[in-house]
Coordinates of C-alpha atoms in Angstrom, one line a residue:
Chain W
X28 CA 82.3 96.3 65.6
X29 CA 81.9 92.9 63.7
X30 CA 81.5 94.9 60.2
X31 CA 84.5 97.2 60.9
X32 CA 86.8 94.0 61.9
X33 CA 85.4 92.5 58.6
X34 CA 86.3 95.5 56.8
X35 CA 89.3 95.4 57.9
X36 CA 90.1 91.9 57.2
X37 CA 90.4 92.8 53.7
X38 CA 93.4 94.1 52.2
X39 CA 91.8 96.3 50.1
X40 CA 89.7 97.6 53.1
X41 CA 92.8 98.4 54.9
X42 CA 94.4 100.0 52.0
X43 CA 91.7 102.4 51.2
X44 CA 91.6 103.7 55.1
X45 CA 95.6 104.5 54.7
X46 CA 95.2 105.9 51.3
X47 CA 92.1 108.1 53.1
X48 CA 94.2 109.0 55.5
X49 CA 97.1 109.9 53.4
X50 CA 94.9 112.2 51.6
X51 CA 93.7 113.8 54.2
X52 CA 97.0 114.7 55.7
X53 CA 98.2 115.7 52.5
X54 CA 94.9 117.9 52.3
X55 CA 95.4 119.1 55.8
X56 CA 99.2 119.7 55.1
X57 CA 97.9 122.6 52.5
X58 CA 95.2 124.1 54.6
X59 CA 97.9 124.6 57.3
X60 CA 101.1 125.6 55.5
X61 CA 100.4 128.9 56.5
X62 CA 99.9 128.8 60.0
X63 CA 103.8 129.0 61.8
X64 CA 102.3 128.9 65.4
X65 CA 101.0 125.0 64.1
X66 CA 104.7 124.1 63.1
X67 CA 104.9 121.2 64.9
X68 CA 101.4 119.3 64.0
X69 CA 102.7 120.3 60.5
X70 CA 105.5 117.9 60.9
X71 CA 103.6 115.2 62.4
X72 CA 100.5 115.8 59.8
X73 CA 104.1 115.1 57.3
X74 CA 105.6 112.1 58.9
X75 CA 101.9 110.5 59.1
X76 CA 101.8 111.4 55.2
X77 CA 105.0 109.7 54.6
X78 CA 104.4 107.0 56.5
X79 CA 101.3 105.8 54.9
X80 CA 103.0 106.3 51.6
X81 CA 105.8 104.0 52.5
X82 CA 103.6 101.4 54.1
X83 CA 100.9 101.3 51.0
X84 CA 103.6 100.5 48.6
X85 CA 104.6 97.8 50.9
X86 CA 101.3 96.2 50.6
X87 CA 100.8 97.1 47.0
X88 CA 103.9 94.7 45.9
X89 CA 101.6 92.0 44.7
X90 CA 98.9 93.9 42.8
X91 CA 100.7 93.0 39.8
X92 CA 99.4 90.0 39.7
X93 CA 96.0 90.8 40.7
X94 CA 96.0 92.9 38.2
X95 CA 96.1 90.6 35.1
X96 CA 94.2 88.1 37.1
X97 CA 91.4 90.8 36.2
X98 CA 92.5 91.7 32.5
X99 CA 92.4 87.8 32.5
X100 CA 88.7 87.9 33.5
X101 CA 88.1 90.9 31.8
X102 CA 88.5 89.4 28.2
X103 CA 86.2 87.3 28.6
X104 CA 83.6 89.8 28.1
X105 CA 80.7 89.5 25.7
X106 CA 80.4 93.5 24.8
X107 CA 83.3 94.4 22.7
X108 CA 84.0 98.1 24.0
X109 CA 83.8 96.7 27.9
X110 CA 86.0 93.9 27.2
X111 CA 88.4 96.9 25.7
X112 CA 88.0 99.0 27.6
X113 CA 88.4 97.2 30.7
X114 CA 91.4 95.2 29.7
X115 CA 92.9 98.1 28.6
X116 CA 92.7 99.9 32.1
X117 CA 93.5 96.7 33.9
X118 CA 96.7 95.6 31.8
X119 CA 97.8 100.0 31.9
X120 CA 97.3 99.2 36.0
X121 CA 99.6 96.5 36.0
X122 CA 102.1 98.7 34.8
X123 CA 101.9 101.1 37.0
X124 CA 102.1 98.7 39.6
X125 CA 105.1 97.5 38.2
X126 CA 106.8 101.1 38.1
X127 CA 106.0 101.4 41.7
X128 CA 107.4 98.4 43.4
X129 CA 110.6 99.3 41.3
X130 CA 110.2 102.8 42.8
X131 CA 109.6 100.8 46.6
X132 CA 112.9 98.7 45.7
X133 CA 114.4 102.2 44.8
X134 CA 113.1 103.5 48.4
X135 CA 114.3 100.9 50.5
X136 CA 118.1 100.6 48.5
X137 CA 117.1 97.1 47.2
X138 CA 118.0 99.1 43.5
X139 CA 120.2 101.3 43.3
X140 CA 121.2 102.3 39.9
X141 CA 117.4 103.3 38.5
X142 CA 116.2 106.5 37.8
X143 CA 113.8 108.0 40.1
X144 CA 112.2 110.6 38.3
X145 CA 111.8 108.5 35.0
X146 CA 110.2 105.9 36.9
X147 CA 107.9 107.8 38.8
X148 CA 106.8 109.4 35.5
X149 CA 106.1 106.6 33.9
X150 CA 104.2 105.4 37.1
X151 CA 102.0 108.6 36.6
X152 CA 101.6 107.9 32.8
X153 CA 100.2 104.3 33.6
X154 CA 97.9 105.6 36.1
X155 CA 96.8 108.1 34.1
X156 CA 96.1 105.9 30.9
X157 CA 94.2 103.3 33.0
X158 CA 92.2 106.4 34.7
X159 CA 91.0 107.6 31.1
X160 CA 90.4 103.8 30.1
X161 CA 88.1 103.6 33.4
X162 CA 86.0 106.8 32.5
X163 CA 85.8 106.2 28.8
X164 CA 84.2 102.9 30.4
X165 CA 81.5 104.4 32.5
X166 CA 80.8 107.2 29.6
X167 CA 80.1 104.0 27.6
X168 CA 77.9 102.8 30.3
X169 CA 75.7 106.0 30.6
X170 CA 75.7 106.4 26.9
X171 CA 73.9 103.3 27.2
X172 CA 71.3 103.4 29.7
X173 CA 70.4 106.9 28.5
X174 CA 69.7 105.4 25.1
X175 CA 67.6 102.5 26.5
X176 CA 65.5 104.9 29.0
X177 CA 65.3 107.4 26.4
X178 CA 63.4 104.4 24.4
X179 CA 61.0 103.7 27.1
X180 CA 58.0 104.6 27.1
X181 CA 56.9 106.0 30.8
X182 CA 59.8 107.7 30.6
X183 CA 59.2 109.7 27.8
X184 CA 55.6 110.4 29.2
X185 CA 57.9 111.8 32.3
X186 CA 59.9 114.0 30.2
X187 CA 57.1 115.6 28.4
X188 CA 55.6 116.4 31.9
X189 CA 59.0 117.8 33.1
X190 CA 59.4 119.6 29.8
X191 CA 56.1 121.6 29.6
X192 CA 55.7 122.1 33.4
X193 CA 59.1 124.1 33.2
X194 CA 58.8 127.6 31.7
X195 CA 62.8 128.8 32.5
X196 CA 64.3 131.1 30.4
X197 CA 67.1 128.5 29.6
X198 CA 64.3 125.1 29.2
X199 CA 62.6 127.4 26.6
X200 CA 65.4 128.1 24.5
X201 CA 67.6 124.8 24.4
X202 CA 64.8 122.2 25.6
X203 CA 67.1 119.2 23.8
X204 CA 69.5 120.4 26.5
X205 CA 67.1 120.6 29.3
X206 CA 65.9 117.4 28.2
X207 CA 69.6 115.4 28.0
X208 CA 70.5 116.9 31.6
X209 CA 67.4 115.7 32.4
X210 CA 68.0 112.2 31.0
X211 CA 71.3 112.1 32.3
X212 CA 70.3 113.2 36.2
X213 CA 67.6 110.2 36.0
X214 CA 70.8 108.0 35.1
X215 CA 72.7 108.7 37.7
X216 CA 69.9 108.6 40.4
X217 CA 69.0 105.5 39.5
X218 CA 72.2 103.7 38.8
X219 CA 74.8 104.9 42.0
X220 CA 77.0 102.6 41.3
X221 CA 77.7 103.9 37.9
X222 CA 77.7 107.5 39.5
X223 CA 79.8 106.8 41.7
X224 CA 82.3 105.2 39.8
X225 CA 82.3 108.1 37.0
X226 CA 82.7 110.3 40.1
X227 CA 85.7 108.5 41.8
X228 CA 87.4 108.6 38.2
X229 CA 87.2 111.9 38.0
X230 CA 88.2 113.1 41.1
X231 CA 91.2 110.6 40.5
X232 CA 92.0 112.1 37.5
X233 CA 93.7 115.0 39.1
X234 CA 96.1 113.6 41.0
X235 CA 98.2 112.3 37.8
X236 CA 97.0 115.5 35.8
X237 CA 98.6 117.6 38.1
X238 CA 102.2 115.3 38.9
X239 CA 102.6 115.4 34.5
X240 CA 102.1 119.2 34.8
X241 CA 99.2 118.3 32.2
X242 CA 96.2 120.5 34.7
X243 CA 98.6 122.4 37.2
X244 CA 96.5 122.1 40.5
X245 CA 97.8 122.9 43.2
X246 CA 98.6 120.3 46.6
X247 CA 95.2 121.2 48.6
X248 CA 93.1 119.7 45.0
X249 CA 95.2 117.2 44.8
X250 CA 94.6 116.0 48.4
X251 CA 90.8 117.0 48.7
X252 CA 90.1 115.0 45.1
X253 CA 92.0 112.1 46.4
X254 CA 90.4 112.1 50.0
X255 CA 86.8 111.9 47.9
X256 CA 88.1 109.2 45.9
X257 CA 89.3 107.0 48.6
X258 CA 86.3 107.4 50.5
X259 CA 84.1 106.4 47.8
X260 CA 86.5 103.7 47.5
X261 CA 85.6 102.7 51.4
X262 CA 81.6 103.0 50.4
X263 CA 82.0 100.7 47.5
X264 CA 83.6 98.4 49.2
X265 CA 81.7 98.1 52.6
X266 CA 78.6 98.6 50.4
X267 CA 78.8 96.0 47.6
X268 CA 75.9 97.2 45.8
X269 CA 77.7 100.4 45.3
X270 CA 80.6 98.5 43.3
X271 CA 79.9 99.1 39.5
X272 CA 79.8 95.5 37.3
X273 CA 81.8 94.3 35.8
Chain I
X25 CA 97.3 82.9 39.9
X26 CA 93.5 83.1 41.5
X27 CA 94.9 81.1 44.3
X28 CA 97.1 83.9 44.9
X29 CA 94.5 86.8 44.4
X30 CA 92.3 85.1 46.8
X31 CA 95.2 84.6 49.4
X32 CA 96.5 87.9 49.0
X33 CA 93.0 89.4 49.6
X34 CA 93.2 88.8 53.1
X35 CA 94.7 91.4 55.3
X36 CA 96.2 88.7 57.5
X37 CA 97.9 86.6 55.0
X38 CA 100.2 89.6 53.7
X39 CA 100.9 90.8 57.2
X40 CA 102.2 87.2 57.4
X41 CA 104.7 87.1 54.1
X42 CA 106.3 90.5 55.0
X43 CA 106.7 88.8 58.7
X44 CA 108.0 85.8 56.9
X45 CA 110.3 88.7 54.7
X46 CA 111.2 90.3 57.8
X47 CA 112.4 87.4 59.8
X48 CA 114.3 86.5 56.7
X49 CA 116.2 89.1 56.2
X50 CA 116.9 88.8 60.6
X51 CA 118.6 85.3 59.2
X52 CA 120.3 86.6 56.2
X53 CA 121.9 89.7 58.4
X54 CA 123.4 87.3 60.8
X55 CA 124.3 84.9 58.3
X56 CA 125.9 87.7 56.1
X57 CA 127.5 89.0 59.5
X58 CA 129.1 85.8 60.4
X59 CA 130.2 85.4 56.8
X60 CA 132.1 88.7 56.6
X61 CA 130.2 90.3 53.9
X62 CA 130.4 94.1 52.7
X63 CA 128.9 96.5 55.5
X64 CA 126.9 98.1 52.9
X65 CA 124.7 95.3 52.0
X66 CA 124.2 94.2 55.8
X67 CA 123.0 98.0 55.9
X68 CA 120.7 97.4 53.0
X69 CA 119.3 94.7 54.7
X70 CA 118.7 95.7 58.2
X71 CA 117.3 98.9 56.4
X72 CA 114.7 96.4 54.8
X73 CA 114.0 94.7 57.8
X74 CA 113.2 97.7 59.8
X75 CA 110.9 99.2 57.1
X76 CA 109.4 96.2 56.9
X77 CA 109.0 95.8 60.7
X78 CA 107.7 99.5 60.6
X79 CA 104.9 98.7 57.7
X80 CA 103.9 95.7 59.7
X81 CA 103.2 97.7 63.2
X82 CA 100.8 99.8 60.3
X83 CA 99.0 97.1 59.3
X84 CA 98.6 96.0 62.2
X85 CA 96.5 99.0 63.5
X86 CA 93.4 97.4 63.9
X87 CA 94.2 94.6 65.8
X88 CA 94.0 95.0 69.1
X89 CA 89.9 95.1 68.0
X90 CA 90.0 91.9 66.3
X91 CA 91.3 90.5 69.2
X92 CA 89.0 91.6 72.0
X93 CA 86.3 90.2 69.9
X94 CA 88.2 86.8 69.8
X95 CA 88.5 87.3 73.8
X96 CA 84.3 87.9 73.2
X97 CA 83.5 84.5 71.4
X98 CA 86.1 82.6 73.6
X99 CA 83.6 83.4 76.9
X100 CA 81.6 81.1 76.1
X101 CA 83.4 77.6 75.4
X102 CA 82.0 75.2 77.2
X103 CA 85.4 73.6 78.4
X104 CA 86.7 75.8 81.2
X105 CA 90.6 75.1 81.1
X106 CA 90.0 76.1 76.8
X107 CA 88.0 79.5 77.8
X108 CA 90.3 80.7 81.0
X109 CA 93.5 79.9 78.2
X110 CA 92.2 81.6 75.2
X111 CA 90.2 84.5 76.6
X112 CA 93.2 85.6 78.4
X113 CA 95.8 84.7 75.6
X114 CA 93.3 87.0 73.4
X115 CA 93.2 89.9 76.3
X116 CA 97.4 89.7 76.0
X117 CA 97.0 90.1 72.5
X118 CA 95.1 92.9 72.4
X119 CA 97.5 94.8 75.1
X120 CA 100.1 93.5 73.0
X121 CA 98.4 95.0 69.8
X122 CA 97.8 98.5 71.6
X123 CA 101.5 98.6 72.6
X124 CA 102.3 98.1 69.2
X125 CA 100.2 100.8 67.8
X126 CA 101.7 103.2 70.6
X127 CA 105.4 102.4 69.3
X128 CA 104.2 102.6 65.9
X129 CA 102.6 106.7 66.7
X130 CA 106.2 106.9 68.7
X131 CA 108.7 106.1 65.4
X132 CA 106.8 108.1 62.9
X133 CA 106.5 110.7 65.0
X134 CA 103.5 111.2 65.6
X135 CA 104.4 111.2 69.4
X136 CA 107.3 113.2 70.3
X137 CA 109.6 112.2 73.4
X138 CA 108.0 108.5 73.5
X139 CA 110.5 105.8 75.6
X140 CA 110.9 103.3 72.8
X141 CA 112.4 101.0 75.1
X142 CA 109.8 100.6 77.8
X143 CA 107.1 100.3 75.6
X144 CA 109.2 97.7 73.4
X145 CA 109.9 95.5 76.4
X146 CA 106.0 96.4 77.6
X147 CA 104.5 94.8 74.3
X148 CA 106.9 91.9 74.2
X149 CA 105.8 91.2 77.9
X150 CA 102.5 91.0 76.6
X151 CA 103.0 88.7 73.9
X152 CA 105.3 86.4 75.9
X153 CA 102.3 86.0 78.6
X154 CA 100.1 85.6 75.3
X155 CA 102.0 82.8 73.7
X156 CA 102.8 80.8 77.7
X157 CA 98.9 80.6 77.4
X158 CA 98.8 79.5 73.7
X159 CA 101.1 76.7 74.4
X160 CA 99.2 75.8 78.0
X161 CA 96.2 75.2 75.6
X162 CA 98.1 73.0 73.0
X163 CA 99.7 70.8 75.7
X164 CA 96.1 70.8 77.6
X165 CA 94.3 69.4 74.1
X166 CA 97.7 67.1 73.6
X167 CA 97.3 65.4 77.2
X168 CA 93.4 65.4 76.1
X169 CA 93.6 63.5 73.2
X170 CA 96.8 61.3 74.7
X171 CA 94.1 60.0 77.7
X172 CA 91.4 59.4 74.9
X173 CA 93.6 57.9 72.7
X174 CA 94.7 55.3 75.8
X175 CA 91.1 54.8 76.7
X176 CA 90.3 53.8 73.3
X177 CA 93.2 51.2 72.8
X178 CA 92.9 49.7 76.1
X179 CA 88.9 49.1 75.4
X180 CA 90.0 47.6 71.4
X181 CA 93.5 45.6 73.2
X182 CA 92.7 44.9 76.6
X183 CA 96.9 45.0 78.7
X184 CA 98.7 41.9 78.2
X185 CA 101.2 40.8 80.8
X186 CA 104.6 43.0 80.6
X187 CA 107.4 41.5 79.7
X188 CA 109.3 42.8 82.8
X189 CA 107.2 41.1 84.9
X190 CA 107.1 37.7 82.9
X191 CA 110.7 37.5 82.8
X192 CA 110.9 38.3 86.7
X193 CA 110.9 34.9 87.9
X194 CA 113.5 34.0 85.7
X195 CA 115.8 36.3 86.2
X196 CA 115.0 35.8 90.3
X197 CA 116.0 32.5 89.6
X198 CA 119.3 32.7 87.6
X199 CA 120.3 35.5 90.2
X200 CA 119.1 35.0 93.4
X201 CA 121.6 37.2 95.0
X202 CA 120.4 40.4 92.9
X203 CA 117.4 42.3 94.1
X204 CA 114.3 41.9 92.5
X205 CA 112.9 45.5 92.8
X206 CA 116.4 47.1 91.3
X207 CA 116.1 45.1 88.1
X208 CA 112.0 45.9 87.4
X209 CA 112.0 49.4 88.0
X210 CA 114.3 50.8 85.1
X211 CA 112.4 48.4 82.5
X212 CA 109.4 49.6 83.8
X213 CA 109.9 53.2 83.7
X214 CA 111.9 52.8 80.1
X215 CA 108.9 51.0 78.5
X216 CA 106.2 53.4 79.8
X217 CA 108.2 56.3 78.9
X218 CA 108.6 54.6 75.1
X219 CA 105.2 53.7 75.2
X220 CA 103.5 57.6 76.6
X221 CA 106.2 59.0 73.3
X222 CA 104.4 56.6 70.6
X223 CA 101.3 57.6 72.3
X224 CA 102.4 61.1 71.8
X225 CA 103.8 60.3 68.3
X226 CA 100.8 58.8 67.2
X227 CA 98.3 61.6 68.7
X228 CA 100.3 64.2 67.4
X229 CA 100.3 62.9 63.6
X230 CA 96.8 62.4 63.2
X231 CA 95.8 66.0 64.5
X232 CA 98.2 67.8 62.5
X233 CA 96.2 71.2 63.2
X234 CA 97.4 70.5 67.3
X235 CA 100.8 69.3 65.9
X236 CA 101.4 73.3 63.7
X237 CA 99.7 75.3 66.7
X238 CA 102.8 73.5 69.0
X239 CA 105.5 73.8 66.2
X240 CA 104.1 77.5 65.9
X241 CA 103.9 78.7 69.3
X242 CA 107.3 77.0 70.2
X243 CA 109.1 78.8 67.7
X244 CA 107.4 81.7 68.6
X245 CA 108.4 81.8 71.9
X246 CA 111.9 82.4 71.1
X247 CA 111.8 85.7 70.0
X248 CA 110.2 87.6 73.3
X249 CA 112.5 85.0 75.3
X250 CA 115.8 86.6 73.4
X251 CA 114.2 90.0 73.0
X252 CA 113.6 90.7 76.9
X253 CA 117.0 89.0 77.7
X254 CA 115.2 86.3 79.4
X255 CA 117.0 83.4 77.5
X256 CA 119.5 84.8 74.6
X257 CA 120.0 82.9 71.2
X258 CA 120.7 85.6 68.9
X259 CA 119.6 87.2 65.7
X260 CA 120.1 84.0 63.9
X261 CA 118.0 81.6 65.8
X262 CA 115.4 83.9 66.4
X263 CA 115.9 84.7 62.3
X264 CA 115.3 81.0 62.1
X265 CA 112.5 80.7 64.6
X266 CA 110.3 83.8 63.0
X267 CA 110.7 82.6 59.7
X268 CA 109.4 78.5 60.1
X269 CA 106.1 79.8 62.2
X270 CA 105.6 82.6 59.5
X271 CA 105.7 79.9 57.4
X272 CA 103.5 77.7 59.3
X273 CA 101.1 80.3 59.6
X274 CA 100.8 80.8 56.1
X275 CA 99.7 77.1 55.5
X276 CA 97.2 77.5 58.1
X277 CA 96.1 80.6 56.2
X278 CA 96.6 78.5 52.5
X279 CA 94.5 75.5 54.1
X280 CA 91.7 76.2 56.5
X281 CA 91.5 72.8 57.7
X282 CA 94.9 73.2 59.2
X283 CA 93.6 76.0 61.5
X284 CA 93.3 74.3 65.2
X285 CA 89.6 75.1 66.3
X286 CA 88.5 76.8 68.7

């Protein structure tokens, strides 16, 4: 009980549990927009949906600022294609928090003379942008560690064991491929946090894909991708050695 | 800007601004009411105030938790008076909190056919019972301190002679005719009364923490008072009232210090 209250405590904590939540309504939504005799849990599932949505860009109205705070701290960085890339993602961020507390001042009739569509598009264009700056980030990352395991020596003593104790059709005939995946599965079981951010990224990466009609997907994607997202959110948060750094 | 970052981090603190928003725009309405502005904007901003209202009941989900833990660590005070106050001001809370989350299921419809009303009047009960028992505590610690405060000037000045009583024969004197009892009574009661407010002045200013919880709760209690019809003011006072705690709480939340402990 003590962890979940200090969860909680956290804005960010709370926010990922709604945006869960929203997720999973949207992906439930899907799953049941066939069923007529489940009409009316179809309309709450909705009203739960919408309610979340309202509320989190309630709460979101300061992230702005938060948000260059980080670029702020961002450029500070010593590796020149971090510093870039992360800056990059955070200042794109900002602007897409920017876009949607216009579209909350549009919701609520604080503006009235904006144009919704536009905005919201632009929102999604932000997002996206800072989603591709965020996974160009964590490619950079594994391109890294592969290239410094891939120097070390009991590693390569491990590969040559893996390599010759494996007689498949497809080992035999691409072994350099066989070896990368190989390379690249040690990675990622030995850095999680790096996993899981690459992961999270990627699963994120649908839901402005499919709102710019870049990767048409269809509602039940968009909602499963986003519930996996927001509840890797929850681990990396609740777990801080899950959190990729910087 | 980190200052914000930090502050805004906290769940609590930005459940407090949008209550500061919300009572805000409670004080603007009226004030936009009594000033005969367009209808259009006072709908705009009793729109606001309602979503805002809304989001708040969302955030506050996960309170009523919270709150039973607070009711937890407040068992085991040592003072009695302090652990029968807050323990039961912290159970209140967290019926309050559960009534809130019940409305909250009730106007997104996620329960159908709730009574808005009862539950309304049910939560505010709650919090009404919740902030009686805040303010019992405050005034307990006030009269506290005021008795320690006494103790310690009468030990540093020991009581000098009051002037009442010094100018007693004198006054017997010049007016013989004039009883004596009638004319040392209201001095008396006038200088202890003057001298229990500087005590209360002075007690108050150096425990500033004790001095917010009392501004806090007192403008608090307004707003269940006027909502359950027990003692009316109207949307402007109790405007007025939820904005300056909101604000109050916020410097609690800005400076730590300022938090009354327990």
């Amino acid at each position: 009980m003590d962890a979940v209250v200090k969860f909680t405590s956290q804005s960010q904590g709370r926010d990922r549990i709604f945006r869960a939540t929203q997720y999973a309504c949207a992906l439930s939504i899907y799953l049941l927009r066939n069923k007529i005799e489940r009409k009316e849990l179809l309309a709450k599932l909705k009203s739960l949906e919408a309610a979340m949505s309202a509320g989190r860009k309630l709460f979101r109205l300061g992230n702005t600022i938060n948000s260059i705070e980080a670029a702020k701290r961002t450029m500070q960085l010593s590796d020149r294609v971090l510093c870039l890339c992360l800056t990059a993602a955070n200042m794109t961020r900002a602007l897409y928090f920017v876009c949607d507390n216009a579209l909350w001042a549009r919701n609520v009739g604080l503006i009235r003379d904006i144009n919704k569509e536009r905005w919201s598009l632009n929102a999604s264009r932000c997002y996206f942008a800072s989603l591709v700056m965020n996974l160009s980030r964590d490619l950079y990352v594994i391109l890294q560690l592969m290239s410094q395991k891939a120097r070390d020596q009991h590693f390569r003593q491990k590969m040559d064991v893996h390599l010759n104790e494996n007689p498949e059709v497809a080992g035999v005939v691409i072994p350099q491929l066989d070896a990368f995946l190989f390379l690249l599965l040690e990675i990622l079981k030995s850095h999680p946090a790096v996993a899981l951010d690459t992961l999270k990224n990627v699963c994120d990466l649908f839901i402005p894909l499919d709102k710019l009609g870049i990767y048409q997907s269809n509602a039940g994607v968009v909602g499963f991708c986003g519930l996996i997202s927001s509840l890797i959110g929850i681990v990396t948060l609740a777990q801080p050695k899950f959190k990729i750094k910087p | 800007m980190d200052y914000w970052v930090r502050f805004n981090a906290q769940s609590q603190a930005k459940e407090r601004v949008i209550r500061a928003a919300q009572y805000a725009c409670t004080l603007l309405g009226y004030t936009l009411q009594k000033g005969g502005a367009a209808a259009e904007l006072h709908k705009t901003i009793s729109q606001l105030e309602a979503h805002m209202s809304l989001t708040r009941k969302l955030l506050r989900l996960g309170n009523s938790v919270e709150a039973l833990e607070s009711a937890k660590r407040a068992i085991h005070l040592s003072d009695s008076v302090l652990r029968l106050c807050l323990t039961i001001s912290n159970l209140n809370k967290a019926m309050y909190f559960a009534c809130d989350n019940v409305l909250w299921a009730g106007k997104t419809g996620i329960i159908s056919k709730l009574d808005q009303k009862k539950w309304s009047e049910r939560s505010f009960r709650y919090y009404l019972f919740a902030l009686i028992l805040n303010l019992t505590r405050d005034l307990y610690e006030l009269r506290l301190l005021m008795d320690s405060e006494e103790r310690h000037r009468a030990s540093k000045h020991p009581p000098f002679p009051h002037p009442g009583s010094v100018s007693l024969p004198a006054d017997q004197l010049s007016s013989p005719s004039s009883s004596p009892v009638a004319l040392t009574a209201p001095p008396v009661m006038l200088a202890g009364l003057r001298r229990q407010l500087r005590l209360l002045v002075t007690v108050l200013y150096s425990n500033p923490p004790l001095l917010l919880d009392l501004l806090k709760n007192s403008c608090d209690i307004f707003i269940p008072l006027d909502r359950l019809g027990i003692y009316t003011t109207g949307s402007g006072f109790v405007g007025l009232c939820g904005l300056t705690s909101s604000i109050l709480s916020i410097l609690t939340l800005i400076h730590p210090w300022l938090k009354l402990k327990p």
